[in-house]
Tab-separated table of C-alpha atoms and ligand atoms in Angstrom:
chain	number	residue	atom	x	y	z
A	1	MET	CA	150.703	106.253	97.849
A	2	SER	CA	148.650	105.080	94.899
A	3	LYS	CA	146.104	102.373	95.528
A	4	THR	CA	144.040	100.161	93.282
A	5	ILE	CA	140.291	100.332	93.830
A	6	TYR	CA	138.022	97.817	92.160
A	7	ILE	CA	134.357	98.753	91.753
A	8	ALA	CA	132.061	95.885	90.803
A	9	GLY	CA	128.853	97.271	89.310
A	10	LEU	CA	129.156	100.549	87.410
A	11	GLY	CA	125.528	101.516	87.925
A	12	LEU	CA	124.250	104.725	89.502
A	13	ILE	CA	125.860	103.965	92.865
A	14	GLY	CA	129.121	102.378	91.678
A	15	ALA	CA	129.842	105.054	89.077
A	16	SER	CA	128.951	107.889	91.487
A	17	ILE	CA	131.316	106.391	94.072
A	18	ALA	CA	134.029	106.218	91.382
A	19	LEU	CA	133.575	109.944	90.696
A	20	GLY	CA	133.796	110.681	94.426
A	21	ILE	CA	137.037	108.693	94.779
A	22	ARG	CA	138.542	110.474	91.742
A	23	ARG	CA	137.690	113.837	93.276
A	24	ASP	CA	139.905	113.449	96.381
A	25	HIS	CA	142.308	110.717	95.178
A	26	PRO	CA	143.101	111.406	91.528
A	27	GLU	CA	146.286	109.312	91.816
A	28	TYR	CA	144.394	106.088	92.629
A	29	ARG	CA	143.927	103.456	89.945
A	30	LEU	CA	140.255	102.680	89.447
A	31	LEU	CA	139.145	99.406	87.897
A	32	GLY	CA	135.576	98.493	87.078
A	33	TYR	CA	133.508	95.391	86.514
A	34	ASN	CA	130.179	95.615	84.729
A	35	ARG	CA	128.067	92.898	83.183
A	36	SER	CA	126.765	94.957	80.285
A	37	GLN	CA	128.972	96.855	77.864
A	38	GLU	CA	127.020	100.100	77.954
A	39	SER	CA	128.013	101.259	81.449
A	40	ARG	CA	131.591	99.995	80.937
A	41	ILE	CA	131.983	102.228	77.896
A	42	ILE	CA	130.370	105.244	79.563
A	43	ALA	CA	132.590	104.861	82.646
A	44	LEU	CA	135.761	104.488	80.566
A	45	GLU	CA	134.979	107.333	78.198
A	46	ALA	CA	134.089	109.685	81.045
A	47	GLY	CA	137.369	108.778	82.803
A	48	MET	CA	135.547	107.408	85.866
A	49	ILE	CA	137.737	104.274	85.689
A	50	ASP	CA	141.070	103.337	84.100
A	51	ALA	CA	140.162	99.828	82.926
A	52	ALA	CA	137.015	97.727	82.700
A	53	THR	CA	136.073	94.074	82.531
A	54	ASP	CA	132.998	91.876	82.233
A	55	CYS	CA	134.734	89.113	84.194
A	56	PHE	CA	134.537	89.803	87.946
A	57	GLU	CA	137.517	87.576	88.841
A	58	LYS	CA	139.869	89.416	86.462
A	59	PHE	CA	140.862	92.399	88.663
A	60	ALA	CA	140.084	91.015	92.125
A	61	ALA	CA	143.689	90.003	92.950
A	62	GLU	CA	145.041	93.483	92.070
A	63	ALA	CA	142.723	95.416	94.359
A	64	ASP	CA	143.490	97.109	97.680
A	65	VAL	CA	139.784	97.840	98.078
A	66	ILE	CA	136.852	96.082	96.406
A	67	ILE	CA	133.495	97.865	96.388
A	68	LEU	CA	130.469	95.762	95.436
A	69	CYS	CA	127.735	98.020	94.014
A	70	LEU	CA	125.349	95.339	92.831
A	71	PRO	CA	121.825	94.181	93.645
A	72	ILE	CA	121.606	92.439	97.030
A	73	LYS	CA	121.476	88.877	95.668
A	74	GLN	CA	124.474	89.439	93.391
A	75	THR	CA	126.375	91.105	96.233
A	76	ILE	CA	125.973	87.918	98.289
A	77	GLN	CA	127.028	85.761	95.311
A	78	PHE	CA	130.131	87.887	94.751
A	79	ILE	CA	131.033	87.699	98.456
A	80	LYS	CA	130.934	83.899	98.126
A	81	LYS	CA	133.043	84.104	94.993
A	82	LEU	CA	135.628	86.383	96.668
A	83	ALA	CA	136.108	83.735	99.363
A	84	THR	CA	137.382	81.372	96.658
A	85	LEU	CA	139.856	83.822	95.062
A	86	ASP	CA	143.450	84.754	95.904
A	87	LEU	CA	143.240	88.340	97.109
A	88	LYS	CA	145.816	90.803	98.439
A	89	GLU	CA	146.491	90.199	102.114
A	90	GLN	CA	145.421	93.715	103.108
A	91	VAL	CA	142.381	93.866	100.824
A	92	LEU	CA	139.295	95.600	102.204
A	93	VAL	CA	135.916	94.567	100.779
A	94	THR	CA	132.730	96.623	101.125
A	95	ASP	CA	129.312	96.868	99.495
A	96	ALA	CA	126.521	99.381	98.891
A	97	GLY	CA	123.403	97.257	99.355
A	98	SER	CA	120.259	98.893	100.733
A	99	THR	CA	119.744	96.165	103.352
A	100	LYS	CA	122.565	94.956	105.515
A	101	ALA	CA	121.834	91.931	107.732
A	102	GLU	CA	121.847	89.296	104.945
A	103	ILE	CA	124.936	90.735	103.266
A	104	VAL	CA	126.873	91.060	106.504
A	105	ALA	CA	125.875	87.498	107.488
A	106	ALA	CA	127.268	86.268	104.155
A	107	ALA	CA	130.529	88.131	104.796
A	108	ASP	CA	130.758	86.657	108.295
A	109	THR	CA	130.146	83.166	106.920
A	110	TYR	CA	132.385	83.259	103.868
A	111	LEU	CA	134.995	86.019	104.301
A	112	ALA	CA	135.693	86.061	108.064
A	113	PRO	CA	137.088	82.472	108.064
A	114	LYS	CA	139.432	83.486	105.223
A	115	ASN	CA	140.595	86.483	107.245
A	116	VAL	CA	139.299	88.904	104.567
A	117	ASN	CA	138.514	92.358	105.944
A	118	PHE	CA	134.869	93.300	105.162
A	119	ILE	CA	132.719	96.235	106.198
A	120	GLY	CA	129.076	96.582	105.164
A	121	GLY	CA	128.187	99.956	103.648
A	122	HIS	CA	125.040	101.808	102.629
A	123	PRO	CA	125.245	105.227	101.000
A	124	MET	CA	121.812	106.638	101.801
A	125	ALA	CA	121.112	108.565	98.643
A	126	GLY	CA	119.984	107.595	95.215
A	127	SER	CA	117.412	108.283	92.602
A	128	HIS	CA	115.091	106.446	90.280
A	129	LYS	CA	117.783	106.623	87.582
A	130	THR	CA	120.078	103.692	86.902
A	131	GLY	CA	123.345	102.985	85.111
A	132	ALA	CA	126.676	104.822	84.791
A	133	ALA	CA	125.054	107.503	82.625
A	134	ALA	CA	123.226	108.749	85.731
A	135	ALA	CA	126.426	109.029	87.834
A	136	ASP	CA	126.709	112.223	89.864
A	137	VAL	CA	129.614	113.298	92.047
A	138	HIS	CA	127.166	115.290	94.205
A	139	LEU	CA	124.789	112.349	94.782
A	140	PHE	CA	125.926	111.621	98.338
A	141	GLU	CA	126.697	115.147	99.546
A	142	ASN	CA	125.342	115.604	103.087
A	143	ALA	CA	123.682	112.186	102.956
A	144	TYR	CA	124.381	109.566	105.600
A	145	TYR	CA	126.810	106.846	104.556
A	146	ILE	CA	126.289	103.991	106.961
A	147	PHE	CA	128.916	101.404	107.926
A	148	THR	CA	127.828	98.185	109.588
A	149	PRO	CA	130.802	96.411	111.196
A	150	SER	CA	130.629	92.686	111.920
A	151	LEU	CA	132.834	89.677	112.710
A	152	ALA	CA	134.589	90.077	109.368
A	153	THR	CA	135.543	93.728	110.062
A	154	LYS	CA	139.084	94.621	111.110
A	155	LYS	CA	139.909	97.656	113.222
A	156	ASP	CA	141.261	99.775	110.360
A	157	ALA	CA	138.246	99.319	108.061
A	158	ILE	CA	136.247	102.455	108.867
A	159	ALA	CA	139.256	104.777	108.860
A	160	ARG	CA	140.333	103.377	105.485
A	161	MET	CA	136.841	103.738	104.046
A	162	THR	CA	136.219	107.286	105.270
A	163	ASP	CA	139.570	108.355	103.817
A	164	LEU	CA	138.878	106.625	100.495
A	165	LEU	CA	135.370	108.080	100.234
A	166	SER	CA	136.086	111.586	101.547
A	167	GLY	CA	135.275	112.996	98.077
A	168	LEU	CA	131.641	111.941	98.420
A	169	ARG	CA	131.208	114.644	101.126
A	170	ALA	CA	128.857	112.271	102.900
A	171	ARG	CA	128.163	111.976	106.620
A	172	PHE	CA	129.739	108.712	107.763
A	173	ILE	CA	128.091	106.847	110.601
A	174	GLU	CA	128.456	103.382	112.141
A	175	ILE	CA	125.623	101.164	113.411
A	176	SER	CA	124.889	97.444	113.583
A	177	ALA	CA	123.431	95.744	110.501
A	178	GLN	CA	120.359	94.758	112.550
A	179	ASP	CA	119.697	98.342	113.695
A	180	HIS	CA	120.262	99.556	110.151
A	181	ASP	CA	117.615	97.196	108.795
A	182	ARG	CA	115.128	98.048	111.564
A	183	ILE	CA	115.496	101.815	111.170
A	184	THR	CA	115.411	101.774	107.371
A	185	SER	CA	112.333	99.514	107.457
A	186	GLN	CA	110.544	102.352	109.267
A	187	VAL	CA	111.769	105.375	107.339
A	188	SER	CA	112.425	103.905	103.913
A	189	HIS	CA	111.179	100.380	103.142
A	190	PHE	CA	107.718	100.545	104.696
A	191	PRO	CA	107.040	104.046	103.260
A	192	HIS	CA	107.672	102.583	99.792
A	193	VAL	CA	105.021	99.953	100.477
A	194	LEU	CA	102.653	102.690	101.631
A	195	ALA	CA	103.330	104.973	98.649
A	196	SER	CA	102.672	102.198	96.140
A	197	SER	CA	99.575	101.068	98.069
A	198	LEU	CA	98.200	104.615	97.953
A	199	MET	CA	98.884	104.832	94.221
A	200	ASN	CA	97.257	101.462	93.574
A	201	GLN	CA	94.248	102.433	95.689
A	202	ALA	CA	93.854	105.772	93.865
A	203	GLY	CA	94.366	104.040	90.516
A	204	ALA	CA	91.509	101.663	91.251
A	205	TYR	CA	89.276	104.548	92.407
A	206	VAL	CA	89.696	106.319	89.057
A	207	SER	CA	87.350	103.848	87.379
A	208	ASP	CA	84.542	104.984	89.719
A	209	TYR	CA	85.626	108.621	89.987
A	210	PRO	CA	87.690	109.758	86.981
A	211	LEU	CA	88.294	113.202	88.554
A	212	THR	CA	90.548	111.488	91.136
A	213	ASN	CA	93.354	111.963	88.602
A	214	ASN	CA	92.684	115.680	88.306
A	215	PHE	CA	92.318	116.478	91.981
A	216	ALA	CA	95.503	114.688	93.069
A	217	ALA	CA	97.844	117.591	93.845
A	218	GLY	CA	100.653	118.697	96.176
A	219	GLY	CA	99.978	116.518	99.227
A	220	PHE	CA	99.221	113.416	97.222
A	221	ARG	CA	102.266	113.985	95.041
A	222	ASP	CA	104.558	114.341	98.071
A	223	MET	CA	103.110	111.192	99.660
A	224	THR	CA	103.528	109.079	96.514
A	225	ARG	CA	106.665	110.386	94.767
A	226	ILE	CA	108.634	107.280	95.719
A	227	ALA	CA	106.056	105.030	94.046
A	228	GLU	CA	108.001	105.803	90.838
A	229	SER	CA	111.062	103.938	92.123
A	230	GLU	CA	112.588	101.003	90.283
A	231	PRO	CA	110.466	97.903	91.118
A	232	GLY	CA	113.338	95.386	90.915
A	233	MET	CA	115.387	97.106	93.600
A	234	TRP	CA	112.403	97.440	95.934
A	235	THR	CA	111.334	93.841	95.440
A	236	SER	CA	114.766	92.671	96.573
A	237	ILE	CA	114.785	95.101	99.502
A	238	LEU	CA	111.415	93.817	100.755
A	239	LEU	CA	112.525	90.211	100.417
A	240	SER	CA	115.801	90.759	102.239
A	241	ASN	CA	114.300	92.637	105.197
A	242	ARG	CA	111.057	90.722	105.666
A	243	GLU	CA	110.795	90.531	109.426
A	244	SER	CA	111.253	94.235	110.169
A	245	ILE	CA	109.000	95.370	107.326
A	246	LEU	CA	106.202	92.960	108.308
A	247	GLU	CA	106.471	94.149	111.886
A	248	ARG	CA	106.169	97.822	110.790
A	249	MET	CA	103.132	96.921	108.664
A	250	GLN	CA	101.368	95.176	111.541
A	251	GLU	CA	102.067	98.069	113.875
A	252	PHE	CA	100.732	100.489	111.258
A	253	GLN	CA	97.562	98.474	110.789
A	254	ALA	CA	96.926	98.867	114.530
A	255	ARG	CA	97.453	102.642	114.210
A	256	LEU	CA	94.992	102.845	111.314
A	257	ASP	CA	92.468	100.898	113.404
A	258	GLN	CA	92.889	103.416	116.219
A	259	VAL	CA	92.154	106.322	113.877
A	260	ALA	CA	89.167	104.458	112.464
A	261	HIS	CA	87.804	104.083	116.012
A	262	MET	CA	88.274	107.787	116.708
A	263	ILE	CA	86.369	108.647	113.546
A	264	GLN	CA	83.588	106.151	114.256
A	265	ALA	CA	83.244	107.511	117.787
A	266	GLY	CA	83.291	111.122	116.539
A	267	ASP	CA	86.085	111.792	119.053
A	268	GLU	CA	87.097	115.296	118.004
A	269	GLU	CA	89.712	115.747	120.720
A	270	ALA	CA	91.445	112.434	119.915
A	271	ILE	CA	91.521	113.224	116.196
A	272	TRP	CA	92.993	116.669	116.881
A	273	GLN	CA	95.640	115.143	119.137
A	274	PHE	CA	96.444	112.567	116.451
A	275	PHE	CA	97.176	115.281	113.860
A	276	GLU	CA	98.970	117.463	116.388
A	277	ALA	CA	101.280	114.609	117.441
A	278	GLY	CA	102.177	113.934	113.792
A	279	ARG	CA	102.793	117.620	113.171
A	280	GLN	CA	105.065	118.037	116.194
A	281	THR	CA	107.008	114.850	115.453
A	282	ARG	CA	107.626	115.910	111.870
A	283	LYS	CA	108.744	119.390	112.919
A	284	ALA	CA	111.315	117.862	115.250
A	285	MET	CA	112.770	115.560	112.587
A	286	GLU	CA	116.011	116.257	110.747
A	287	ILE	CA	114.205	116.409	107.410
A	288	HIS	CA	113.299	119.970	108.362
A	289	LYS	CA	116.765	121.048	109.251
A	290	ARG	CA	119.242	119.915	106.649
A	291	ALA	CA	119.755	118.732	103.113
A	292	GLY	CA	119.721	115.065	103.908
A	293	VAL	CA	118.346	112.286	101.782
A	294	ASP	CA	115.777	113.606	99.335
A	295	SER	CA	115.507	116.826	101.280
A	296	PHE	CA	116.191	120.156	99.629
A	297	TYR	CA	115.951	123.849	100.308
A	298	ASP	CA	112.750	125.269	98.869
A	299	LEU	CA	111.211	128.710	98.508
A	300	PHE	CA	107.476	128.995	97.782
A	301	ILE	CA	106.533	132.200	96.029
A	302	THR	CA	102.997	133.340	95.383
A	303	VAL	CA	103.406	135.031	92.027
A	304	PRO	CA	100.699	136.575	89.848
A	305	ASP	CA	99.695	134.758	86.664
A	306	GLN	CA	101.581	137.123	84.400
A	307	GLU	CA	103.683	136.786	81.273
A	308	ASP	CA	107.461	136.355	81.795
A	309	ILE	CA	107.094	136.289	85.573
A	310	ILE	CA	109.388	133.312	85.963
A	311	LEU	CA	112.029	134.905	83.760
A	312	ALA	CA	111.865	138.017	85.927
A	313	ILE	CA	112.353	135.962	89.078
A	314	LEU	CA	115.256	134.017	87.589
A	315	GLU	CA	116.848	137.317	86.608
A	316	ILE	CA	116.711	138.385	90.267
A	317	LEU	CA	118.277	135.042	91.226
A	318	ARG	CA	121.027	135.235	88.604
A	319	GLY	CA	124.236	133.596	89.893
A	320	ILE	CA	122.480	131.432	92.471
A	321	SER	CA	122.423	127.745	91.622
A	322	VAL	CA	118.827	126.528	91.239
A	323	VAL	CA	118.258	122.778	91.580
A	324	ASN	CA	114.628	122.698	90.478
A	325	ILE	CA	111.685	124.901	89.584
A	326	ARG	CA	108.126	123.741	89.823
A	327	ILE	CA	104.862	125.448	89.050
A	328	ASN	CA	102.338	123.875	91.366
A	329	GLU	CA	98.933	122.812	90.150
A	330	GLU	CA	95.590	124.570	90.502
A	331	ASN	CA	94.671	122.756	93.667
A	332	ARG	CA	97.069	124.325	96.124
A	333	GLU	CA	95.136	123.735	99.294
A	334	ASP	CA	98.112	122.204	101.064
A	335	ILE	CA	101.083	124.177	99.796
A	336	HIS	CA	102.178	127.733	100.264
A	337	GLY	CA	102.579	129.278	96.840
A	338	ILE	CA	102.379	128.625	93.171
A	339	LEU	CA	106.089	128.756	92.296
A	340	GLN	CA	108.451	126.392	94.093
A	341	ILE	CA	112.193	126.938	93.623
A	342	THR	CA	114.654	124.457	95.085
A	343	PHE	CA	118.226	125.323	96.042
A	344	LYS	CA	121.239	123.190	96.808
A	345	ASN	CA	121.973	124.576	100.244
A	346	LYS	CA	120.722	126.877	102.934
A	347	ARG	CA	123.049	129.713	101.989
A	348	ASP	CA	121.629	129.896	98.442
A	349	GLN	CA	118.075	129.634	99.758
A	350	GLN	CA	118.641	132.484	102.220
A	351	GLU	CA	120.308	134.667	99.593
A	352	ALA	CA	117.417	134.056	97.173
A	353	PHE	CA	114.916	134.885	99.920
A	354	ARG	CA	116.759	138.108	100.722
A	355	ARG	CA	116.906	139.251	97.072
A	356	LEU	CA	113.263	138.401	96.352
A	357	GLU	CA	112.104	140.166	99.527
A	358	GLU	CA	114.079	143.238	98.546
A	359	LYS	CA	113.064	143.357	94.879
A	360	THR	CA	109.478	142.058	94.829
A	361	SER	CA	106.326	142.360	96.874
A	362	TYR	CA	105.333	138.709	96.474
A	363	SER	CA	104.557	136.569	99.443
A	364	ILE	CA	107.492	134.205	99.962
A	365	SER	CA	107.564	131.305	102.332
A	366	ILE	CA	110.424	129.000	103.260
A	367	GLU	CA	108.663	125.998	104.801
B	1	LIG	P1	121.883	100.190	88.950
B	1	LIG	O1	120.777	99.450	88.309
B	1	LIG	O2	122.208	101.554	88.478
B	1	LIG	O3	123.207	99.306	88.882
B	1	LIG	C1	123.189	97.948	89.204
B	1	LIG	C2	124.512	97.313	88.834
B	1	LIG	O4	124.422	95.914	89.108
B	1	LIG	C3	124.842	97.448	87.358
B	1	LIG	O5	126.224	97.623	87.263
B	1	LIG	C4	124.404	96.106	86.784
B	1	LIG	O6	125.159	95.758	85.630
B	1	LIG	C5	124.760	95.180	87.923
B	1	LIG	N1	124.017	93.939	87.916
B	1	LIG	C6	122.662	93.775	88.001
B	1	LIG	N2	122.345	92.461	87.983
B	1	LIG	C7	123.514	91.783	87.891
B	1	LIG	C8	123.855	90.407	87.810
B	1	LIG	N3	122.917	89.467	87.844
B	1	LIG	N4	125.172	90.075	87.718
B	1	LIG	C9	126.126	91.018	87.679
B	1	LIG	N5	125.870	92.341	87.742
B	1	LIG	C10	124.582	92.724	87.839
B	1	LIG	O7	121.568	100.163	90.518
B	1	LIG	P2	122.202	101.008	91.709
B	1	LIG	O8	121.207	102.045	92.079
B	1	LIG	O9	123.598	101.428	91.385
B	1	LIG	O10	122.182	99.922	92.880
B	1	LIG	C11	123.302	99.149	93.253
B	1	LIG	C12	123.198	98.772	94.737
B	1	LIG	O11	123.151	99.965	95.501
B	1	LIG	C13	121.953	97.963	95.091
B	1	LIG	O12	122.308	96.969	96.025
B	1	LIG	C14	121.052	98.964	95.770
B	1	LIG	O13	120.262	98.330	96.765
B	1	LIG	C15	122.058	99.896	96.389
B	1	LIG	N6	121.583	101.265	96.610
B	1	LIG	C16	120.785	101.880	95.677
B	1	LIG	C17	120.325	103.172	95.918
B	1	LIG	C18	119.417	103.861	94.918
B	1	LIG	O14	118.583	104.667	95.288
B	1	LIG	N7	119.553	103.602	93.636
B	1	LIG	C19	120.702	103.849	97.085
B	1	LIG	C20	121.573	103.228	97.990
B	1	LIG	C21	121.995	101.923	97.737
């Protein structure tokens, strides 16, 4: 049976969700709200949606499902607005905000008393790109898509959502909004604070030691990649998850103090144990085992500095989908080879490894 899905916010997330819905439910009618004309036109012309508006109220009453893909503050405003509108009796409302407790609390306050079915949602993938032009049907593949049920959530909500969003090929999971915000403060929000702090610290050091810029290589790049994220989104994330992030920062300060003491005391054994514990913990984490958020399948190949070498390697890999190729810088102290090729999945990575092993004598490493 055809359904009407209303996506408010045709940015990276909203437009990518639209593509995912189209993939498995081509018969559904997709409507879109977007404040600016640019993303409305892109979404219409690319066939992501069937009709668009710049007036949020316009399509709300027609929708079976409303998906809010807006910044956190606007998501809360639109939840308040929805509580004042006449909606379909069976309507299901969800959102895509990166923090959940404030949004879910707004839904419990404004939508639950009106008997409107709401489930918090967070698709845990993204990029630094914004707008409908950056939409990608593969964005959420293998990524966790978190649902955070609350007072406003009816029993059918998760089953309806997982069916609607099956085309995203995401890994759906359900936890409380509070646990969501605590866990993401540790593995996402606080690391963004750290990455930007490291960048700002290095930036300041450049005035004393200009070569800082030149020597920053693989390890520093990996530690600070997320410092290029969009500042507006991260400002609102920090402000809507203050308690957990501040707690993580205080705990981290204590850990830094501990390491400082070990160094001051010249405690070789303690320092070794500190690195070893970090190494073992990282090895045991899922980031090593799957293509989850921001995690890909890499091969590192130590190739000679020779003309057309990359072309020769790509020829060997012909037919295998390559996500990225990177030639790593001169300072390769902390990586395993000069050429880094990234694949979409393990099968492609293994096939590439097999072919390169068979046809070349280069040293190839997977980790
Ligand atoms: P985006 O910048 O690509 O899109 C934002 C959308 O919000 C656009 O449609 C824009 O027109 C609209 N918007 C912004 N301010 C508005 C306002 N004042 N009134 C009405 N509309 C407004 O951003 P995005 O990456 O699609 O993010 C959308 C939501 O998804 C955010 O809540 C973000 O926290 C969350 N999210 C983002 C990522 C990511 O990495 N980009 C990942 C998961 C979740």
